[in-house]
Short mmCIF file of C-alpha atoms (C1' of nucleotides) in Angstrom, two decimals:
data_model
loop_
_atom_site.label_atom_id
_atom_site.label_comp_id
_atom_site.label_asym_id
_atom_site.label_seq_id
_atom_site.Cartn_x
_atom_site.Cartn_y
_atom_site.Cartn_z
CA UNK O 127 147.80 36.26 -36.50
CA UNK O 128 148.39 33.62 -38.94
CA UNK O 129 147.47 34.89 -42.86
CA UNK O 130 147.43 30.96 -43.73
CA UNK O 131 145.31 29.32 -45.92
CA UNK O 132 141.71 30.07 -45.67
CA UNK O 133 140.09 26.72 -46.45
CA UNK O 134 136.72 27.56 -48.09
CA UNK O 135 134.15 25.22 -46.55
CA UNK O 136 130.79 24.54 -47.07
CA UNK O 137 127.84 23.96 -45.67
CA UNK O 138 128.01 20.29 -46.10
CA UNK O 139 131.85 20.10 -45.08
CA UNK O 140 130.72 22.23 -41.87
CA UNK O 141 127.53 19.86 -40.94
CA UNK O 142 130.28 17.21 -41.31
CA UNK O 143 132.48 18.46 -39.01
CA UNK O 144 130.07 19.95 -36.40
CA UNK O 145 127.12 17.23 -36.48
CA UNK O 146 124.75 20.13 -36.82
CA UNK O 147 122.46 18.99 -40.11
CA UNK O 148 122.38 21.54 -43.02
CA UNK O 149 118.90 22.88 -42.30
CA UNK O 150 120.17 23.20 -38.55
CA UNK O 151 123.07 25.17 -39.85
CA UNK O 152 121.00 27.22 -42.02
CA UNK O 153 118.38 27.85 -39.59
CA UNK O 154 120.98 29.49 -37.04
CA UNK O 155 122.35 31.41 -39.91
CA UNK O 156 118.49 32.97 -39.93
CA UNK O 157 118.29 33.01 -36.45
CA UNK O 158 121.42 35.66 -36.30
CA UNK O 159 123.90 32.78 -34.29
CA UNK O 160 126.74 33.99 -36.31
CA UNK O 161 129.07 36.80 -35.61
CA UNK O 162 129.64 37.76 -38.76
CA UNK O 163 127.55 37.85 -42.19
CA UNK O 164 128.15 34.05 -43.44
CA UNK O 165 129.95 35.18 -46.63
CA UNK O 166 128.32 33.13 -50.08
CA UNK O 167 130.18 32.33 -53.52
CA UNK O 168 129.36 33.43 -57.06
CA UNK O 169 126.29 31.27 -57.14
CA UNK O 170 125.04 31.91 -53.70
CA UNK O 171 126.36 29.36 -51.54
CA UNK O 172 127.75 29.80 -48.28
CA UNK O 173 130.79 29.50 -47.87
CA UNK O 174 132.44 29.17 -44.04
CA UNK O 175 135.96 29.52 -42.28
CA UNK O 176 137.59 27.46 -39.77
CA UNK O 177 136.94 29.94 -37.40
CA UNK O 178 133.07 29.92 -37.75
CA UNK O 179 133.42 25.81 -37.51
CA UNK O 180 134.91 26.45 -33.96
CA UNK O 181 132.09 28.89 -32.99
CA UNK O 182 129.90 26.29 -34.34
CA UNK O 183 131.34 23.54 -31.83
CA UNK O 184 131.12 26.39 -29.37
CA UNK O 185 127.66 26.73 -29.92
CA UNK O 186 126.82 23.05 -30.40
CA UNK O 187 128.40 23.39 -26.41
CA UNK O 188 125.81 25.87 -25.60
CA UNK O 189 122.62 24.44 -26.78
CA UNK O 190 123.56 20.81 -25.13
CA UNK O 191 123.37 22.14 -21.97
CA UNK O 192 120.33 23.95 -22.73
CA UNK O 193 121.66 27.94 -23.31
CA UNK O 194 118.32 29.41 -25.29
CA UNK O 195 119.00 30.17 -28.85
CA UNK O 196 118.38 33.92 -27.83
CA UNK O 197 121.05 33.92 -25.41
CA UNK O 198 123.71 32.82 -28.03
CA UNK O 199 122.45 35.31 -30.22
CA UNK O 200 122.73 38.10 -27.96
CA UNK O 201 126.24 36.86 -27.27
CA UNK O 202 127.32 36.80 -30.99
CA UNK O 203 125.79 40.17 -31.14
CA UNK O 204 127.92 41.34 -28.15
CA UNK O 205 130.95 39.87 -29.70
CA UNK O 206 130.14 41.64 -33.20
CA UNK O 207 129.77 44.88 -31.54
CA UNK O 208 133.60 44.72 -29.88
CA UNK O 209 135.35 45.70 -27.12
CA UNK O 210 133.12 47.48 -24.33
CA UNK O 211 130.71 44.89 -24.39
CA UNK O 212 133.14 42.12 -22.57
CA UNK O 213 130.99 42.83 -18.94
CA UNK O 214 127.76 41.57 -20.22
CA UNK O 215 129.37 38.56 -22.28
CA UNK O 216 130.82 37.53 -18.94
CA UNK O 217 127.61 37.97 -17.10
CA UNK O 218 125.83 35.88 -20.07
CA UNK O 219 128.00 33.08 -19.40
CA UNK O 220 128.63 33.36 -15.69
CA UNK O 221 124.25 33.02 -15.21
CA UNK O 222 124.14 30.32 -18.04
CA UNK O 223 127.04 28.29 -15.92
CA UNK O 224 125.13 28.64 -12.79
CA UNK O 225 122.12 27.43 -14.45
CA UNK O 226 124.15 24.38 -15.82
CA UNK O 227 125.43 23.74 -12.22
CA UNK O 228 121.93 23.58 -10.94
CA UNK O 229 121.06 20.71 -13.56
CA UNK O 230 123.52 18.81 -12.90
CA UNK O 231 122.54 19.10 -8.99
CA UNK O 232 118.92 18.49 -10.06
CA UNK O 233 120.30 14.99 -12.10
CA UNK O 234 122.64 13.69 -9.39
CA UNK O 235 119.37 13.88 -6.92
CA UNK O 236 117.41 11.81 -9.37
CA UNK O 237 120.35 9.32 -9.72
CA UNK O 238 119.73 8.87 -6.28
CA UNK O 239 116.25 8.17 -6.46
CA UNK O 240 116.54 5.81 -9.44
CA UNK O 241 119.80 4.38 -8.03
CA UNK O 242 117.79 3.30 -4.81
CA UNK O 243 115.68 1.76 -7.04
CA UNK O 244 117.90 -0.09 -9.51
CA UNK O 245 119.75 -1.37 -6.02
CA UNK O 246 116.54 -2.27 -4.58
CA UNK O 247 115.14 -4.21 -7.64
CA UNK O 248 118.27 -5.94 -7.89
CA UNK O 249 118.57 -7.00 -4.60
CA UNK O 250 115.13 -8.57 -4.45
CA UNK O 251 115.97 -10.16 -7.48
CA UNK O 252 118.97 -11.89 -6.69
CA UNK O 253 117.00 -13.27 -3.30
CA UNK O 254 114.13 -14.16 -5.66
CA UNK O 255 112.29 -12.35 -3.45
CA UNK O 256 111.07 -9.73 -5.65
CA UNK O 257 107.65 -10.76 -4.60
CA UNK O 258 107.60 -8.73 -1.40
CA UNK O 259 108.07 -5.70 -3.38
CA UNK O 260 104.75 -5.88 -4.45
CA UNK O 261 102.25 -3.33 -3.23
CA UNK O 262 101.23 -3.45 0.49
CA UNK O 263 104.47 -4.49 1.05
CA UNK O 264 106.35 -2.75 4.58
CA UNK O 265 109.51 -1.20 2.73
CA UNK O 266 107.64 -0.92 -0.50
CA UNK O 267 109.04 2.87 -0.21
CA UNK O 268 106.73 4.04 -3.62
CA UNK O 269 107.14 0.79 -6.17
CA UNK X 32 101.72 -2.11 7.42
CA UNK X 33 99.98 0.35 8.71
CA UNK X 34 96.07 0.38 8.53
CA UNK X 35 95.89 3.83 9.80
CA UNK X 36 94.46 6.92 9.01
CA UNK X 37 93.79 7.65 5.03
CA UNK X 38 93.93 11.61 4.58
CA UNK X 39 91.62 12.56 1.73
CA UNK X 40 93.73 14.62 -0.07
CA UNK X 41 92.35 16.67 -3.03
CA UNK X 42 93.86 17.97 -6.21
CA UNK X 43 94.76 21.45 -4.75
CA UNK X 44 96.36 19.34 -1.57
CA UNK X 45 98.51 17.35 -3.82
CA UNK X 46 99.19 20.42 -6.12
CA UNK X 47 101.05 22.07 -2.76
CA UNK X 48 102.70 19.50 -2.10
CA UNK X 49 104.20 17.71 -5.08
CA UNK X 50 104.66 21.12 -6.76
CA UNK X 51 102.76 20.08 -9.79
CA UNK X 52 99.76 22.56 -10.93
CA UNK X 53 96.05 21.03 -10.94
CA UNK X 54 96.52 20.88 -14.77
CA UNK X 55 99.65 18.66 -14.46
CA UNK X 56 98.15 16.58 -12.39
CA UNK X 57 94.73 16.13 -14.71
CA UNK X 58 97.07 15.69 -17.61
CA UNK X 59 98.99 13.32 -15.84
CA UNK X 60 96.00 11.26 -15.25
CA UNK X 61 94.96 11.27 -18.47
CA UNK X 62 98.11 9.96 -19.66
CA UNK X 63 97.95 6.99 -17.40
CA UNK X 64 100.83 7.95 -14.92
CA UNK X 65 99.28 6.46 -11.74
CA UNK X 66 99.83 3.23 -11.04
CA UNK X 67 95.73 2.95 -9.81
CA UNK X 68 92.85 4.75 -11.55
CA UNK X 69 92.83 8.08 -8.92
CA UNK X 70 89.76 7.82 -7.07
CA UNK X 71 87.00 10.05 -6.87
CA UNK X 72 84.16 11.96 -3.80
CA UNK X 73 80.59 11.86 -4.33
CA UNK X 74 80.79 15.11 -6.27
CA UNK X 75 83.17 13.58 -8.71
CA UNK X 76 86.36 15.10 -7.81
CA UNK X 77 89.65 13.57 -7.87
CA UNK X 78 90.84 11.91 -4.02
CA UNK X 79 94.22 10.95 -3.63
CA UNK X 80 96.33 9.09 -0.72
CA UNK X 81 99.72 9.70 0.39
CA UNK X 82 101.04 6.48 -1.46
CA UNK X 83 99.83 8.78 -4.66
CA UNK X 84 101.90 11.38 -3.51
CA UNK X 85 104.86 9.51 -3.11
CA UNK X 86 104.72 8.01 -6.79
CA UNK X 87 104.53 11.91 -7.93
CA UNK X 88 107.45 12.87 -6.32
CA UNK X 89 109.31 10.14 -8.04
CA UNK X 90 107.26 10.79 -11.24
CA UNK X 91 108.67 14.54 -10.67
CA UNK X 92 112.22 12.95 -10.67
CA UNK X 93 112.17 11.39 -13.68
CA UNK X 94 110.73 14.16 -15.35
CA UNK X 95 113.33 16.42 -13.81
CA UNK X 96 115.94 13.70 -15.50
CA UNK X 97 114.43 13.58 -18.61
CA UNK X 98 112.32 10.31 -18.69
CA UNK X 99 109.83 10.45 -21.32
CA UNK X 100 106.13 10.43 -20.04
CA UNK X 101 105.48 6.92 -22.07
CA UNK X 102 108.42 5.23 -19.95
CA UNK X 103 106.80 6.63 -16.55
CA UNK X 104 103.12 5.47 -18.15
CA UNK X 105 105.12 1.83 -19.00
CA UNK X 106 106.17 1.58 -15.48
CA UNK X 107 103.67 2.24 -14.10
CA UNK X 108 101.87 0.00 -16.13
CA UNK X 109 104.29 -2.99 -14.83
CA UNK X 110 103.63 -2.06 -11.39
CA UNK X 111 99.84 -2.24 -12.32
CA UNK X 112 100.27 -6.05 -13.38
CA UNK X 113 101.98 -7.14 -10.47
CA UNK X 114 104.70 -9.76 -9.88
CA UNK X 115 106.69 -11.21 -12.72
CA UNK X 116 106.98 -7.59 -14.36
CA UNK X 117 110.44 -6.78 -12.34
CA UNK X 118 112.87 -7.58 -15.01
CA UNK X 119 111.10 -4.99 -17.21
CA UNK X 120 110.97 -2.23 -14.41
CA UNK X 121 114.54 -2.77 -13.93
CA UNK X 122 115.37 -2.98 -17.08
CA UNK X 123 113.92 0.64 -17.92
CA UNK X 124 115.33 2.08 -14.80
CA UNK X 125 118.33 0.68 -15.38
CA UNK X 126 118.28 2.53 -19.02
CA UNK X 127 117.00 5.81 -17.72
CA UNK X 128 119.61 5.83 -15.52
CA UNK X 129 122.45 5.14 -18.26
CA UNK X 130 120.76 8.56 -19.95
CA UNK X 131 120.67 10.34 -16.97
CA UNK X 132 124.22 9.39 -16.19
CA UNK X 133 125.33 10.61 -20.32
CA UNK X 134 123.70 13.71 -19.84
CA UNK X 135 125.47 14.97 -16.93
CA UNK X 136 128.89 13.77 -18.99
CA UNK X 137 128.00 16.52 -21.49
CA UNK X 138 127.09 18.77 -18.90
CA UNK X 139 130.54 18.83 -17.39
CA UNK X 140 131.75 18.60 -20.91
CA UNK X 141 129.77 22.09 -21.71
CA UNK X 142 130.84 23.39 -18.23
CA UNK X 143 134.44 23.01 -19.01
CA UNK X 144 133.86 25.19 -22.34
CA UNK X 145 132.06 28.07 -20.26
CA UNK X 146 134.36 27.57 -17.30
CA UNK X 147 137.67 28.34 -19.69
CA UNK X 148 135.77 31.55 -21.52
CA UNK X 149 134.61 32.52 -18.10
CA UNK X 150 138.10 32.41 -16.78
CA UNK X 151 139.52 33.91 -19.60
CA UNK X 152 137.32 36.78 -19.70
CA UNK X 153 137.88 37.94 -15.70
CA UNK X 154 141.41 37.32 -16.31
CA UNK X 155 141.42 39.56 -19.44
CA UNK X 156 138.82 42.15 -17.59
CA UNK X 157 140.94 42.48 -14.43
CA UNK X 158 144.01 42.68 -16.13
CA UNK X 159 142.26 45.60 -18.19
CA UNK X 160 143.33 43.90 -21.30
CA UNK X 161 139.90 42.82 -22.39
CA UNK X 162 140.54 44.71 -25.76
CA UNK X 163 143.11 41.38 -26.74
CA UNK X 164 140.48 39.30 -26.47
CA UNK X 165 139.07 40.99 -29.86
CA UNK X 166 138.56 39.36 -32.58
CA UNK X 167 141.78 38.42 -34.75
CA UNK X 168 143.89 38.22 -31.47
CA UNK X 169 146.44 35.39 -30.95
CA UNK X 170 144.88 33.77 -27.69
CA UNK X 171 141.19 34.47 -29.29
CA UNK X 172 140.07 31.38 -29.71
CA UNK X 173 136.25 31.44 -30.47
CA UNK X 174 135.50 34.23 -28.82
"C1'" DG H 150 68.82 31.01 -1.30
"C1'" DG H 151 72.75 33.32 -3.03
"C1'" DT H 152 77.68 33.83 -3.18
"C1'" DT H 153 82.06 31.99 -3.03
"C1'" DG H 154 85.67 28.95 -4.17
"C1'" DA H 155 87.42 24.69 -5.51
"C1'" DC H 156 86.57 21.47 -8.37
"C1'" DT H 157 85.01 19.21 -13.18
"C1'" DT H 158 85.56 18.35 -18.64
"C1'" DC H 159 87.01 19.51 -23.03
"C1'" DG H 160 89.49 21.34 -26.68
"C1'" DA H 161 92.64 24.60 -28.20
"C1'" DG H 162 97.00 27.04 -27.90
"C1'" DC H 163 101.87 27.54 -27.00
"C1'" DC H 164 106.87 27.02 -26.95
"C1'" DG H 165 111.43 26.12 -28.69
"C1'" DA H 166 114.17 24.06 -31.80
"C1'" DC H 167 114.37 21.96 -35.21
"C1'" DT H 168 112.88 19.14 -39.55
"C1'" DC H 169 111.10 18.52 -43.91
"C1'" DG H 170 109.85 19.06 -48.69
"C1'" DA H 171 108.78 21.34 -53.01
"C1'" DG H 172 110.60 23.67 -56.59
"C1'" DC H 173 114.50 26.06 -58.14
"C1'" DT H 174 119.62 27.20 -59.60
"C1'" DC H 175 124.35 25.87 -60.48
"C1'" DA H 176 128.71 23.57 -61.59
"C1'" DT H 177 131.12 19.66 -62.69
"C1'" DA H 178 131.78 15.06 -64.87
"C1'" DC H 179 130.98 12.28 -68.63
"C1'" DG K 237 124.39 18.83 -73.58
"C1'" DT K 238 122.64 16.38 -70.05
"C1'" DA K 239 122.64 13.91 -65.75
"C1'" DT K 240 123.97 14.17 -61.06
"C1'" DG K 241 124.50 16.13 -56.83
"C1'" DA K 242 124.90 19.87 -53.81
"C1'" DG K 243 123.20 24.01 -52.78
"C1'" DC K 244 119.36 27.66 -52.49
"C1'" DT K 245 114.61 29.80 -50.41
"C1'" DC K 246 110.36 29.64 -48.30
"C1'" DG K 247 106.72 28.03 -45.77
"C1'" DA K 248 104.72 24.50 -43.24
"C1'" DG K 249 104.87 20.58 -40.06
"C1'" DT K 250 106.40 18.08 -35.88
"C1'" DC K 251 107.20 16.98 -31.14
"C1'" DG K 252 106.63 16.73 -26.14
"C1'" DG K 253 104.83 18.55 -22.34
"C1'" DC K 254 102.44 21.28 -20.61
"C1'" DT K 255 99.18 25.57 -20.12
"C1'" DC K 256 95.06 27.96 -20.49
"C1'" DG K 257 90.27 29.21 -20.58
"C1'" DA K 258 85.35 28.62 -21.08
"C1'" DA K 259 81.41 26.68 -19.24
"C1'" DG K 260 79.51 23.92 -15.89
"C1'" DT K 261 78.83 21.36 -11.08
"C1'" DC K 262 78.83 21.17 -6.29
"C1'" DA K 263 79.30 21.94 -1.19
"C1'" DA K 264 79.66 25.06 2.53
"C1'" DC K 265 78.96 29.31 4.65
"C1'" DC K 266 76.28 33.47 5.77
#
DNA sequence: GGTTGACTTCGAGCCGACTCGAGCTCATAC
DNA sequence: GTATGAGCTCGAGTCGGCTCGAAGTCAACC
């Protein structure tokens, strides 16, 4: 529980450090992503903490492998609420992981597809015989 | 090279079978995915051939992995013109596959983010310590 | 010959997640 | 004191890839 120093940041230093564009971070602040209030200065601006950076990077995790902006929210709205609600964060992250696990299962089997390919194309290359993968061709398994 | 039978197969045939709805497949057409202009009966309706079928299965895999429906349409385009275009087809498989292949590196990137909260949270809810997990906690990093 | 069901075209609508821009307010640097 | 630059709000626009529905045609069956 460290009472260090609680670097002010804002919203440009954040979309520095998290890739997320202003309007993007903006936008999510609208959208309720945040756990807490994003506090503002005397004239308005936000102003963030290292700790909402690093739920920012979470979140930046999150939306790259496709978790709606809904889910997140409901998480951050779990989180807000406290303890008791720990079930139902785990089940929000347990069903997005399995959905992750079946992309990545749905990639690899294209890989194989367009590896075949690749390895075919290159093959026929190399022989200069790329003309037999034309059309009517006997192994011409779908161009 | 088979001269043999060529089933008729119409739009609702292919729809079971490739998994895409009637509208895909329109649309598809439309946007120039098939390598031939799809044929058509007396009564004007779309007639395709196995060999169709087997270029929407693969069209379905690179959809799956993210291609962009111009790259299919520029594929198939190169198939279309015949001999001398298999640089070009490699070239964009080749590319697609270098995207497919990136994306899966940030899904196991994302995957090792869930898979630590995930662990940490049945630890914590086994243990009956889920209440350390709030907010200002030591170990609480990003929630 | 009427009903059904599968097909046709066409244009519009939808979805999620940004992305942009106009017009404004501030604070700091010179 | 004014120019610069970063921030603000609000509303509208964009993008890709479908998705839908209305209105019509056609063949096959009873």
């Amino acid at each position: 529980m460290t009472t260090a120093e609680r670097p002010r940041l804002s919203i440009g230093d954040v979309s520095e450090r998290t890739g997320l564009t202003r309007h993007t971070l903006r936008f999510y602040e609208q959208e309720g992503l945040f756990v807490e209030p994003v506090s503002r200065d005397s004239a308005g601006r936000r102003v963030f903490t290292e700790q909402e950076v690093g739920w920012l990077l979470v979140c930046a995790r999150l939306r790259a492998s496709g978790m709606p902006l809904p889910d997140i929210r409901r998480y951050a709205d779990l989180v807000r609420q406290g303890p008791g609600t720990e079930h139902e964060r785990l089940a929000i992250l347990q069903e997005h992981r399995e959905r992750v696990r079946a992309q990545v299962a749905e990639l690899h089997e294209a890989l194989e597809v367009i590896d075949d390919k690749v390895a075919l194309y290159e093959k026929r290359l190399a022989e200069g015989t790329a003309d037999e993968l034309w059309r009517n061709g006997p192994e011409c398994d779908n161009l």
